Coordinates of C-alpha atoms in Angstrom, one line a residue:
M544 CA -8.5 26.9 9.7
M545 CA -5.9 26.8 11.6
D546 CA -4.4 23.8 9.4
R547 CA -3.9 26.3 6.9
L548 CA -2.2 29.0 9.0
V549 CA -0.1 26.5 10.0
L550 CA 1.1 25.4 6.9
W551 CA 1.2 29.4 5.7
L552 CA 3.4 30.5 8.8
G553 CA 5.7 27.2 8.8
R554 CA 6.5 26.8 5.2
S555 CA 7.9 30.1 4.1
P556 CA 8.6 33.4 5.7
T557 CA 5.9 35.4 3.4
L558 CA 3.4 35.6 5.8
G559 CA 5.5 36.6 8.7
F560 CA 7.6 38.5 6.9
A561 CA 3.8 40.2 5.6
I562 CA 2.9 40.7 9.2
S563 CA 6.3 42.0 10.9
R564 CA 6.5 44.7 8.2
V565 CA 3.5 46.3 9.1
A566 CA 3.5 46.1 12.4
F567 CA 6.9 47.8 12.4
A568 CA 5.8 50.4 9.9
F569 CA 3.0 51.3 12.5
A570 CA 5.4 51.4 15.4
A571 CA 7.5 53.5 13.3
T572 CA 5.1 55.8 12.1
W573 CA 4.0 56.4 15.8
Q574 CA 7.3 56.8 16.8
I575 CA 8.1 59.8 14.1
E576 CA 4.8 61.2 14.8
A577 CA 5.9 61.5 18.7
M578 CA 9.2 62.8 18.0
F579 CA 8.6 65.6 15.4
S580 CA 5.2 66.6 16.7
S581 CA 6.6 69.7 19.0
E582 CA 8.4 70.7 15.8
P583 CA 6.2 72.5 13.1
D584 CA 9.5 73.1 10.8
F585 CA 9.5 69.4 10.3
A586 CA 6.1 68.5 9.1
R587 CA 7.1 67.8 5.8
T588 CA 10.6 65.9 6.7
V589 CA 8.0 63.8 9.0
L590 CA 5.2 63.2 6.0
G591 CA 7.9 62.4 4.0
L592 CA 9.7 59.8 6.5
Q593 CA 6.2 58.3 6.9
T594 CA 5.4 58.2 3.4
G595 CA 8.5 56.5 2.8
I596 CA 8.1 53.6 5.3
W597 CA 4.4 52.6 4.1
L598 CA 6.2 52.7 0.5
W599 CA 8.7 50.1 1.2
T600 CA 6.4 48.4 3.4
L601 CA 4.3 47.6 0.5
A602 CA 7.3 47.1 -2.0
S603 CA 8.9 44.5 0.3
I604 CA 5.5 42.6 0.4
A605 CA 4.9 43.0 -3.2
Q606 CA 8.4 41.8 -4.2
H607 CA 7.3 38.1 -3.0
L608 CA 4.6 38.0 -5.7
A609 CA 6.9 39.8 -8.5
S610 CA 7.3 36.1 -10.8
P611 CA 11.1 35.3 -11.9
P612 CA 13.7 36.3 -13.5
L613 CA 12.1 39.7 -11.7
G614 CA 11.3 37.9 -8.7
L615 CA 15.0 36.7 -8.1
L616 CA 16.4 40.4 -9.4
L617 CA 14.2 42.5 -6.3
R618 CA 14.6 39.3 -3.6
P619 CA 18.6 40.4 -3.1
I620 CA 18.1 44.2 -3.0
S621 CA 14.9 44.2 -1.3
L622 CA 16.8 41.9 1.6
F623 CA 19.8 44.3 1.6
V624 CA 17.3 47.3 2.3
D625 CA 15.3 46.0 4.7
L626 CA 18.8 44.9 6.5
I627 CA 19.8 48.6 6.4
V628 CA 16.5 50.2 7.8
F629 CA 16.4 47.5 10.7
L630 CA 20.1 48.2 11.5
S631 CA 19.7 51.8 11.2
A632 CA 16.7 51.7 13.5
I633 CA 18.6 49.6 15.9
V634 CA 21.4 52.5 16.2
L635 CA 19.3 55.6 16.0
C636 CA 16.2 54.8 17.6
P637 CA 16.3 52.7 20.6
P638 CA 12.4 52.8 21.2
L639 CA 12.7 50.6 18.0
Q640 CA 15.4 48.5 18.4
V641 CA 13.8 45.6 19.8
A642 CA 11.3 45.4 17.2
A643 CA 13.7 46.1 14.8
L644 CA 15.7 42.7 16.0
A645 CA 12.6 40.8 15.9
C646 CA 12.1 41.7 12.1
L647 CA 15.5 40.7 11.6
F648 CA 14.6 37.1 12.4
F649 CA 12.3 37.3 8.8
V650 CA 15.3 39.0 7.3
A651 CA 17.5 36.2 7.5
W652 CA 14.9 33.5 7.1
S653 CA 14.5 34.6 3.5
A654 CA 17.8 34.9 3.5
S655 CA 18.4 31.8 4.5
D656 CA 16.1 30.8 1.7
R657 CA 17.8 32.4 -0.7
F658 CA 21.3 31.9 0.1
G659 CA 22.2 29.3 2.4
R660 CA 22.9 29.1 5.9
G661 CA 26.1 31.1 5.1
S662 CA 23.8 34.4 4.9
I663 CA 22.5 34.2 8.3
I664 CA 26.6 34.4 9.3
V665 CA 27.4 37.7 7.2
L666 CA 23.8 38.7 9.2
A667 CA 25.4 38.2 12.6
L668 CA 28.5 40.0 11.9
C669 CA 26.4 42.8 10.2
L670 CA 24.9 43.0 13.6
M671 CA 28.0 43.0 15.7
L672 CA 29.1 45.8 14.0
T673 CA 25.8 47.6 14.7
F674 CA 26.0 47.1 18.5
L675 CA 29.4 48.2 18.0
A676 CA 29.1 51.6 16.3
R677 CA 26.0 52.7 18.6
S678 CA 28.6 54.2 21.2
Y679 CA 29.5 57.0 18.1
Y680 CA 26.1 58.1 17.2
E681 CA 23.8 60.1 19.8
A682 CA 20.0 58.5 19.4
W683 CA 17.0 60.1 18.0
A684 CA 14.7 59.5 20.5
S685 CA 16.5 60.1 23.7
T686 CA 15.1 63.1 24.8
R687 CA 11.8 62.9 22.9
S688 CA 10.0 59.6 24.4
V689 CA 6.1 60.0 25.1
A690 CA 4.9 57.2 27.5
E691 CA 1.9 56.3 25.5
V692 CA 4.1 55.5 22.0
D693 CA 6.2 53.4 24.4
R694 CA 3.6 51.2 25.4
A695 CA 2.2 50.8 21.9
I696 CA 5.5 50.0 20.5
D697 CA 5.9 47.7 23.0
G698 CA 2.5 46.0 21.9
I699 CA 3.6 46.0 18.4
T700 CA 7.2 44.5 19.7
V701 CA 5.1 41.8 21.4
L702 CA 2.7 41.3 18.2
I703 CA 6.1 40.2 16.0
G704 CA 7.5 38.3 18.9
C705 CA 4.2 35.9 18.5
T706 CA 4.1 36.0 14.9
I707 CA 8.1 34.6 15.5
A708 CA 6.8 31.9 18.1
A709 CA 4.0 30.9 15.9
A710 CA 6.6 30.7 13.0
M711 CA 8.8 28.2 14.8
L712 CA 6.2 26.0 15.9
S713 CA 4.7 26.0 12.7
M714 CA 8.1 24.8 11.3
S715 CA 8.3 22.1 14.6
I716 CA 5.0 20.8 13.1
L717 CA 5.6 20.7 9.7
E718 CA 8.9 19.2 10.2
K719 CA 7.4 16.4 12.2
R720 CA 5.0 15.8 10.0
L721 CA 7.0 15.3 7.4
I722 CA 9.4 13.1 9.0
S723 CA 6.1 11.2 10.5
W724 CA 4.9 10.9 6.9
S725 CA 8.0 9.6 5.8
E726 CA 8.3 7.0 8.8
R727 CA 4.9 5.6 7.8
L728 CA 5.5 5.8 4.1
Q729 CA 8.4 3.2 4.7
G730 CA 6.7 1.1 7.4
V731 CA 4.1 0.6 4.2
G732 CA 6.2 -1.8 2.2
V733 CA 4.0 -3.5 -0.9
S734 CA 0.9 -3.6 2.2
F735 CA -1.4 -1.4 0.3
Q736 CA -4.9 -2.5 -2.0
K737 CA -4.5 0.2 -4.6
S738 CA -2.2 0.7 -7.4
L739 CA 1.2 1.8 -6.9
A740 CA 0.7 5.4 -8.3
A741 CA -2.5 5.6 -7.1
F742 CA -1.4 5.3 -3.2
V743 CA 2.1 7.6 -4.1
V744 CA -0.4 10.4 -5.5
E745 CA -2.9 10.1 -2.3
Q746 CA 0.0 9.9 -0.2
V747 CA 1.1 13.3 -1.1
F748 CA -1.8 15.0 -1.9
N749 CA -3.0 14.0 2.0
L750 CA 0.4 15.4 3.0
M751 CA 0.6 19.0 1.4
A752 CA -3.2 19.9 1.5
A753 CA -3.0 20.2 -2.4
R754 CA -5.3 21.4 -4.9
Y755 CA -4.5 18.5 -6.8
C756 CA -1.5 16.1 -6.9
A757 CA -0.5 14.4 -10.2
L758 CA 2.3 11.7 -11.3
V759 CA 3.3 11.4 -14.5
W760 CA 5.4 8.1 -14.6
Q761 CA 6.3 4.9 -17.2
M762 CA 8.1 1.6 -15.7
S763 CA 10.6 1.9 -18.1
D764 CA 12.2 4.3 -20.5
Q765 CA 10.4 2.8 -23.0
G766 CA 7.1 1.6 -21.5
T767 CA 3.7 3.5 -21.8
I768 CA 3.1 6.9 -19.8
H769 CA 0.5 7.3 -17.6
C770 CA -0.9 10.2 -15.6
E771 CA -2.7 9.5 -12.2
I772 CA -3.8 12.3 -10.7
I773 CA -6.6 13.0 -7.4
D774 CA -8.4 16.6 -6.7
A775 CA -11.7 17.5 -5.4
E776 CA -13.4 15.4 -8.0
G777 CA -11.7 12.2 -6.7
A778 CA -8.7 10.1 -8.3
R779 CA -8.7 9.1 -11.7
T780 CA -6.3 8.2 -14.6
L781 CA -5.7 10.7 -17.4
S782 CA -5.3 9.9 -20.6
L783 CA -2.7 12.7 -22.0
P784 CA -1.8 12.7 -25.9
D785 CA 1.9 12.6 -26.7
K786 CA 2.6 16.5 -27.2
Q787 CA 1.2 17.5 -24.0
I788 CA 3.5 14.6 -21.7
D789 CA 6.5 15.8 -23.6
S790 CA 5.9 19.6 -22.6
L791 CA 5.3 18.3 -18.8
L792 CA 9.0 16.5 -18.8
S793 CA 10.7 18.9 -21.2
I794 CA 11.9 20.9 -18.5
A795 CA 16.0 20.4 -18.3
P796 CA 17.4 19.3 -16.5
R797 CA 14.9 16.5 -15.9
D798 CA 15.8 15.9 -11.8
A799 CA 15.5 19.5 -11.1
P800 CA 12.4 20.6 -8.9
F801 CA 10.6 23.8 -10.2
L802 CA 8.0 25.8 -9.1
Y803 CA 5.3 27.2 -11.5
A804 CA 2.2 29.1 -12.1
S805 CA -0.4 29.6 -14.8
Q806 CA 0.1 33.5 -14.7
S807 CA 4.2 33.4 -15.9
R808 CA 5.8 31.3 -18.5
R809 CA 8.8 31.1 -16.3
V810 CA 9.2 28.6 -14.0
L811 CA 12.0 28.8 -11.0
L812 CA 14.2 26.2 -11.1
R813 CA 17.1 24.9 -8.0
N814 CA 19.7 22.6 -9.5
R815 CA 22.2 20.4 -8.1
L816 CA 24.2 22.7 -6.5
G817 CA 21.4 24.5 -5.0
I818 CA 21.6 28.0 -7.1
F819 CA 17.6 29.3 -7.9
R820 CA 17.4 30.2 -11.5
S821 CA 14.8 31.4 -13.9
E822 CA 13.8 29.5 -17.0
N823 CA 11.7 30.2 -19.8
A824 CA 9.3 27.0 -20.0
P825 CA 6.4 28.6 -21.7
D826 CA 5.3 24.8 -23.5
T827 CA 5.7 23.3 -20.0
T828 CA 3.1 26.2 -18.1
E829 CA 0.7 26.0 -21.0
A830 CA 0.6 22.2 -20.7
V831 CA 0.5 22.6 -17.0
L832 CA -2.7 25.3 -17.3
D833 CA -4.4 22.9 -20.1
V834 CA -4.0 19.6 -17.6
F835 CA -4.4 20.8 -14.2
G836 CA -5.9 24.1 -14.5
P837 CA -5.0 27.9 -13.2
G838 CA -2.8 28.3 -10.0
Q839 CA 0.3 27.8 -8.7
G840 CA 2.4 24.6 -7.8
T841 CA 5.5 22.8 -7.6
S842 CA 7.2 19.8 -9.4
F843 CA 9.9 16.9 -8.8
Q844 CA 11.3 14.3 -10.0
I845 CA 10.9 10.3 -9.1
Q846 CA 13.2 7.8 -10.2
S847 CA 13.7 4.6 -8.1
G848 CA 13.8 1.2 -10.1
E849 CA 12.2 1.1 -13.4
L850 CA 10.1 3.4 -12.5
R851 CA 10.3 7.0 -14.2
G852 CA 8.3 9.8 -13.4
R853 CA 7.7 13.8 -12.1
M854 CA 5.1 14.8 -9.7
F855 CA 2.7 17.6 -10.3
I856 CA 1.0 19.4 -6.9
G857 CA -1.0 22.5 -6.8
A858 CA -0.6 24.4 -4.2
R859 CA -0.8 28.5 -3.0
H860 CA 3.0 29.4 -2.1
G861 CA 4.4 32.1 -4.0
W862 CA 7.5 32.0 -5.3
S863 CA 8.9 31.0 -2.3
P864 CA 12.5 28.6 -2.3
A865 CA 11.6 26.8 1.1
V866 CA 8.8 25.1 -1.1
L867 CA 11.2 23.5 -3.6
L868 CA 13.3 22.4 -0.2
R869 CA 10.4 21.0 0.9
S870 CA 9.9 19.3 -2.1
L871 CA 13.3 17.9 -2.5
R872 CA 12.8 16.4 1.3
I873 CA 9.1 14.7 -0.1
Q874 CA 11.4 13.4 -3.3
E875 CA 13.8 11.8 -0.9
G876 CA 10.8 9.9 1.4
L877 CA 8.9 8.8 -1.9
E878 CA 12.2 7.2 -3.5
L879 CA 13.1 5.8 -0.3
F880 CA 9.8 4.4 0.2
L881 CA 10.0 3.2 -3.3
E882 CA 13.2 1.3 -3.1
R883 CA 12.3 -0.3 -0.2
H884 CA 8.8 -1.3 -2.5
F885 CA 10.9 -2.8 -5.7
F886 CA 13.4 -4.4 -2.9
F887 CA 10.5 -6.3 -1.2
L888 CA 8.6 -7.0 -4.8
A889 CA 11.7 -8.6 -5.7
W890 CA 12.1 -10.7 -2.8
R891 CA 9.3 -11.6 -2.9
D892 CA 9.1 -12.7 -6.3
R893 CA 12.5 -15.0 -5.7
T894 CA 11.0 -16.2 -2.3
F895 CA 7.7 -17.3 -4.5
A896 CA 9.8 -18.5 -7.2
E897 CA 12.2 -20.9 -5.1
A898 CA 8.7 -22.0 -3.1
R899 CA 7.2 -23.0 -6.4
L900 CA 10.4 -24.6 -7.5
A901 CA 10.4 -26.9 -4.4
L902 CA 6.5 -27.8 -4.9
S903 CA 7.0 -28.5 -8.7
H904 CA 9.8 -31.2 -7.6
D905 CA 7.3 -32.6 -4.6
L906 CA 4.6 -32.6 -6.8
H907 CA 6.1 -34.0 -9.7
D908 CA 8.1 -36.7 -7.6
S909 CA 4.9 -37.6 -5.3
V910 CA 1.5 -36.4 -6.3
L911 CA 1.9 -37.2 -9.8
Q912 CA 3.1 -40.8 -9.5
T913 CA 0.5 -41.4 -7.0
L914 CA -1.9 -40.3 -9.2
A915 CA -0.5 -42.6 -12.4
A916 CA -0.2 -45.2 -10.2
L917 CA -3.9 -44.4 -9.0
R918 CA -5.2 -44.5 -12.7
V919 CA -3.3 -47.4 -13.7
R920 CA -4.9 -49.3 -10.7
L921 CA -8.5 -48.1 -12.2
V922 CA -7.8 -49.1 -15.6
T923 CA -7.2 -52.5 -14.9
T924 CA -9.8 -52.6 -12.2
I925 CA -12.4 -51.6 -15.0
R926 CA -10.9 -54.3 -17.2
G927 CA -11.6 -57.0 -14.9
L928 CA -15.4 -55.4 -14.1
S929 CA -15.9 -55.4 -18.1
A930 CA -16.9 -59.1 -18.2
M931 CA -19.4 -58.7 -15.6
D932 CA -22.9 -57.0 -15.3
A933 CA -22.0 -54.1 -13.5
P934 CA -23.0 -51.4 -15.3
N935 CA -23.2 -48.7 -12.7
Q936 CA -20.3 -49.3 -10.7
L937 CA -18.0 -49.0 -14.5
A938 CA -19.4 -45.5 -14.7
E939 CA -18.5 -44.3 -11.5
L940 CA -14.8 -46.2 -12.2
R941 CA -14.4 -44.5 -15.7
A942 CA -15.8 -41.0 -13.7
M943 CA -13.0 -41.3 -11.4
E944 CA -10.3 -42.3 -13.9
E945 CA -11.5 -39.4 -16.2
L946 CA -11.2 -37.1 -13.2
V947 CA -7.6 -38.5 -11.8
T948 CA -6.7 -37.8 -15.9
A949 CA -7.7 -34.1 -15.7
E950 CA -6.4 -33.8 -12.4
Q951 CA -2.9 -35.2 -14.1
A952 CA -3.1 -32.8 -17.0
H953 CA -4.3 -30.0 -14.0
L954 CA -0.7 -30.4 -12.2
R955 CA 1.7 -30.3 -15.9
R956 CA 0.0 -27.5 -16.7
L957 CA 0.7 -25.9 -13.3
L958 CA 4.2 -27.2 -13.5
A959 CA 4.7 -25.9 -16.8
S960 CA 3.6 -22.7 -16.0
N961 CA 6.1 -22.7 -12.9
E962 CA 8.9 -23.6 -14.7
A963 CA 8.5 -20.9 -17.5
A964 CA 8.3 -17.5 -16.8
S965 CA 5.1 -16.4 -15.7
S966 CA 5.3 -12.7 -17.5
G967 CA 2.5 -13.4 -20.5
K968 CA -1.3 -12.9 -20.6
V969 CA -3.7 -15.5 -20.2
D970 CA -7.5 -15.0 -21.1
L971 CA -9.8 -15.5 -17.5
G972 CA -12.7 -17.2 -19.2
V973 CA -10.9 -20.0 -20.6
Q974 CA -8.9 -20.8 -17.6
V975 CA -12.5 -20.8 -15.9
E976 CA -14.2 -22.6 -18.2
R977 CA -11.5 -25.1 -17.7
C978 CA -11.8 -24.7 -14.3
C979 CA -15.9 -25.5 -14.2
R980 CA -15.2 -28.4 -16.1
F981 CA -13.0 -30.4 -13.7
I982 CA -15.0 -29.4 -10.7
S983 CA -17.8 -31.1 -12.5
L984 CA -15.7 -34.2 -12.4
Q985 CA -14.4 -33.5 -9.2
W986 CA -17.5 -33.4 -7.3
G987 CA -20.0 -35.0 -9.6
V988 CA -22.2 -31.6 -10.1
E989 CA -22.8 -29.4 -13.3
C990 CA -20.8 -26.6 -13.0
L991 CA -21.5 -23.8 -15.8
L992 CA -19.7 -20.5 -16.8
N993 CA -21.9 -18.0 -18.2
P994 CA -20.5 -16.6 -21.5
V995 CA -18.4 -13.5 -21.4
D996 CA -18.8 -11.0 -24.0
R997 CA -15.2 -9.6 -23.9
A998 CA -12.2 -11.7 -23.0
I999 CA -10.3 -10.7 -19.5
I1000 CA -7.3 -10.5 -20.4
V1001 CA -4.9 -11.1 -17.0
S1002 CA -1.8 -12.3 -15.6
P1003 CA -1.1 -16.3 -14.6
E1004 CA -1.2 -15.3 -11.1
T1005 CA -4.1 -13.7 -11.5
A1006 CA -5.8 -16.5 -12.9
T1007 CA -4.3 -19.1 -10.4
E1008 CA -5.7 -17.1 -7.6
V1009 CA -9.5 -16.9 -9.4
E1010 CA -9.1 -20.5 -10.0
F1011 CA -8.7 -21.1 -6.5
L1012 CA -11.2 -18.9 -4.9
I1013 CA -13.7 -20.5 -7.3
R1014 CA -12.9 -24.1 -6.3
E1015 CA -13.2 -23.2 -2.9
A1016 CA -16.4 -21.2 -2.9
T1017 CA -17.6 -24.2 -4.8
A1018 CA -16.4 -27.4 -2.7
N1019 CA -18.1 -25.1 0.4
A1020 CA -21.4 -24.9 -1.6
V1021 CA -21.5 -28.7 -2.3
K1022 CA -19.9 -29.6 1.1
H1023 CA -22.3 -27.0 3.2
A1024 CA -25.2 -26.2 1.2
A1025 CA -25.9 -29.6 -0.9
A1026 CA -25.3 -27.5 -3.9
R1027 CA -25.9 -29.6 -7.5
H1028 CA -26.4 -26.8 -9.8
I1029 CA -23.2 -23.8 -10.1
V1030 CA -23.4 -21.1 -12.2
V1031 CA -20.2 -19.0 -12.2
S1032 CA -20.5 -15.3 -14.1
L1033 CA -17.2 -13.4 -14.5
A1034 CA -17.0 -9.7 -15.1
Q1035 CA -13.9 -6.9 -15.5
A1036 CA -15.0 -3.4 -14.0
D1037 CA -11.9 -1.0 -14.2
D1038 CA -9.0 -2.6 -12.4
E1039 CA -11.1 -4.8 -10.5
I1040 CA -12.0 -8.6 -11.4
L1041 CA -16.1 -9.5 -10.3
I1042 CA -16.8 -13.2 -9.7
A1043 CA -20.4 -14.4 -9.0
L1044 CA -21.3 -17.6 -7.9
K1045 CA -25.0 -19.3 -7.8
D1046 CA -25.8 -22.7 -6.5
N1047 CA -29.0 -24.4 -6.6
P1048 CA -29.3 -27.1 -3.0
G1049 CA -31.1 -29.7 -5.7
A1050 CA -34.6 -31.7 -4.2
H1051 CA -32.9 -31.7 -0.6
P1052 CA -32.2 -28.1 0.5
I1053 CA -30.3 -27.0 3.4
S1054 CA -32.7 -25.2 6.3
R1055 CA -31.7 -21.8 6.1
E1056 CA -33.8 -20.2 8.2
T1057 CA -31.1 -18.1 10.2
Y1058 CA -29.7 -16.9 7.1
T1059 CA -31.3 -13.5 6.4
G1060 CA -29.8 -10.7 4.4
D1061 CA -26.5 -10.4 3.0
F1062 CA -23.5 -10.4 5.0
E1063 CA -19.7 -11.1 4.8
L1064 CA -18.8 -14.9 3.9
Q1065 CA -17.7 -16.9 6.5
S1066 CA -15.2 -18.8 4.6
Q1067 CA -11.8 -18.1 6.8
S1068 CA -9.7 -19.8 4.1
I1069 CA -11.4 -17.7 1.1
M1070 CA -11.4 -14.2 3.6
K1071 CA -7.6 -15.0 4.5
R1072 CA -6.6 -15.3 1.1
L1073 CA -8.7 -12.4 0.2
T1074 CA -7.6 -10.1 2.5
K1075 CA -3.9 -10.8 1.4
V1076 CA -5.0 -9.5 -2.2
G1077 CA -7.3 -6.9 -1.5
G1078 CA -10.6 -8.3 -1.9
T1079 CA -13.8 -8.5 -0.7
A1080 CA -16.5 -11.5 -1.0
Y1081 CA -20.0 -11.6 0.6
F1082 CA -23.2 -13.8 0.7
H1083 CA -26.4 -13.1 -0.5
N1084 CA -29.5 -15.3 0.6
L1085 CA -31.9 -15.8 -2.1
S1086 CA -34.7 -17.5 -1.2
I1087 CA -33.8 -21.4 -2.2
N1088 CA -30.3 -20.2 -3.6
S1089 CA -27.2 -18.2 -2.5
L1090 CA -25.1 -16.1 -4.2
I1091 CA -21.5 -15.4 -3.4
S1092 CA -20.0 -12.0 -4.8
I1093 CA -16.1 -11.9 -4.6
R1094 CA -14.6 -8.5 -5.7
L1095 CA -10.2 -8.5 -6.4
P1096 CA -7.6 -6.3 -7.9
S1097 CA -6.8 -7.6 -11.6
S1098 CA -3.0 -7.1 -11.2
L1099 CA -2.3 -9.5 -8.6
P1100 CA 1.6 -9.0 -8.5
R1101 CA 1.3 -5.6 -6.9
F1102 CA 0.1 -7.3 -4.3
P1103 CA 1.2 -9.5 -1.8
A1104 CA 0.2 -12.8 -2.7

């Protein structure tokens, strides 16, 4: 509750404005009653003044709820009337002058939000002229002071002052929270374990304490448009028809932030010059109502690198221009984060490409040449033993020759994929099946892949990562658990790849008295690799068998390798 109060007081002057108006109306009512209570002839005048004060108070509060363009028209008129009333109270009624000065704080805040900080200078000049004019007028209450009323007015003044202090403290807290949020965001880089759109939406949702937060985005001008949303039901991806997407993105100018509400067909825009204007946008408001539900919200554009999109944030803020200014601050923080993110991605890809190129040269000049020489020596040895009666030795040597040949082919594929651009897609099932055949030759065990129901299409980087994990897990199973029969299973769920390896230790299993239940895999090489890409792995004890389950994201180029 306190957090909501901080947001209400600090993000716009509306709540403080209402509290100060009601408090001042009470003080003015008591003062008028005290001034004219002994004058029966002024009974109608007293009633008229008190009625006018309360009508003015209610109208001042209600005009904040008016939607554009009526709200844009009433706001300057209301601020001008407020200025006249409070300046008149300062000149003519000394008991109310401190309370009126305090109320002028919210007038200045509202005017600066609507017309810019230059309006504060105008207000200060008017206040100077008011104090100069006090000597030319006789104060109404100079001979009609009532102690009880004065004490009550002093209490009202203290209440207004406390509201001002709370509002300023709230503004400071919100400003520090926004700065801290932006600094933390810049420190993230590429180290988050979810998609970029989901991460951005989650960060803005938590910052704004919003009912919902959605990002309609695409990675290029011709790319597919997506919608990532988080609300009370959690984070998810929406599939929107083209008509709704066009309506959500049809605001002109496209880079203008705007406020919207389901009860109005208009939106409040702030253009590049800082001028607020109302725009009739029935298609946009209807699309927002259909997709996100009723309520108020703000929207701003995000454009950085290849990413183009618009953020929609559902929050209760009224038609306050201060929300648009806050949205601009959030937009600047997000775009700075995205620029750093895409810079790190480009730097990482370039660094990895250079490293792969250097490694390719080393593999071609050293490892492939060594394997070729080893194969020649094996072939020569096999020919020398062919005339001898040594079938077991010949079978072993031929298996070794087949293993060397398979490793040569595998390295050549790696070199070819490193030299070519890795922007294509591969079938993970085909790659893993080839990997299982090689593992069988490498360790002399039976390694099989369970049939995959449907093709799992991934990037070459993801396929390489999966192949490394399967090789490492199999090597551990053979060396430490004496596995002889290994079954690999693959599946894809949402944006994750699930890998399971079940082993049979053969005729002489390793003792497992110390293994109980399920626990995190202890292989440092596998866990270190998975930690970098946002994956997990667990070991499950299944009586004489063991099961290793691995979970990792299906799109690894977004994560550090």
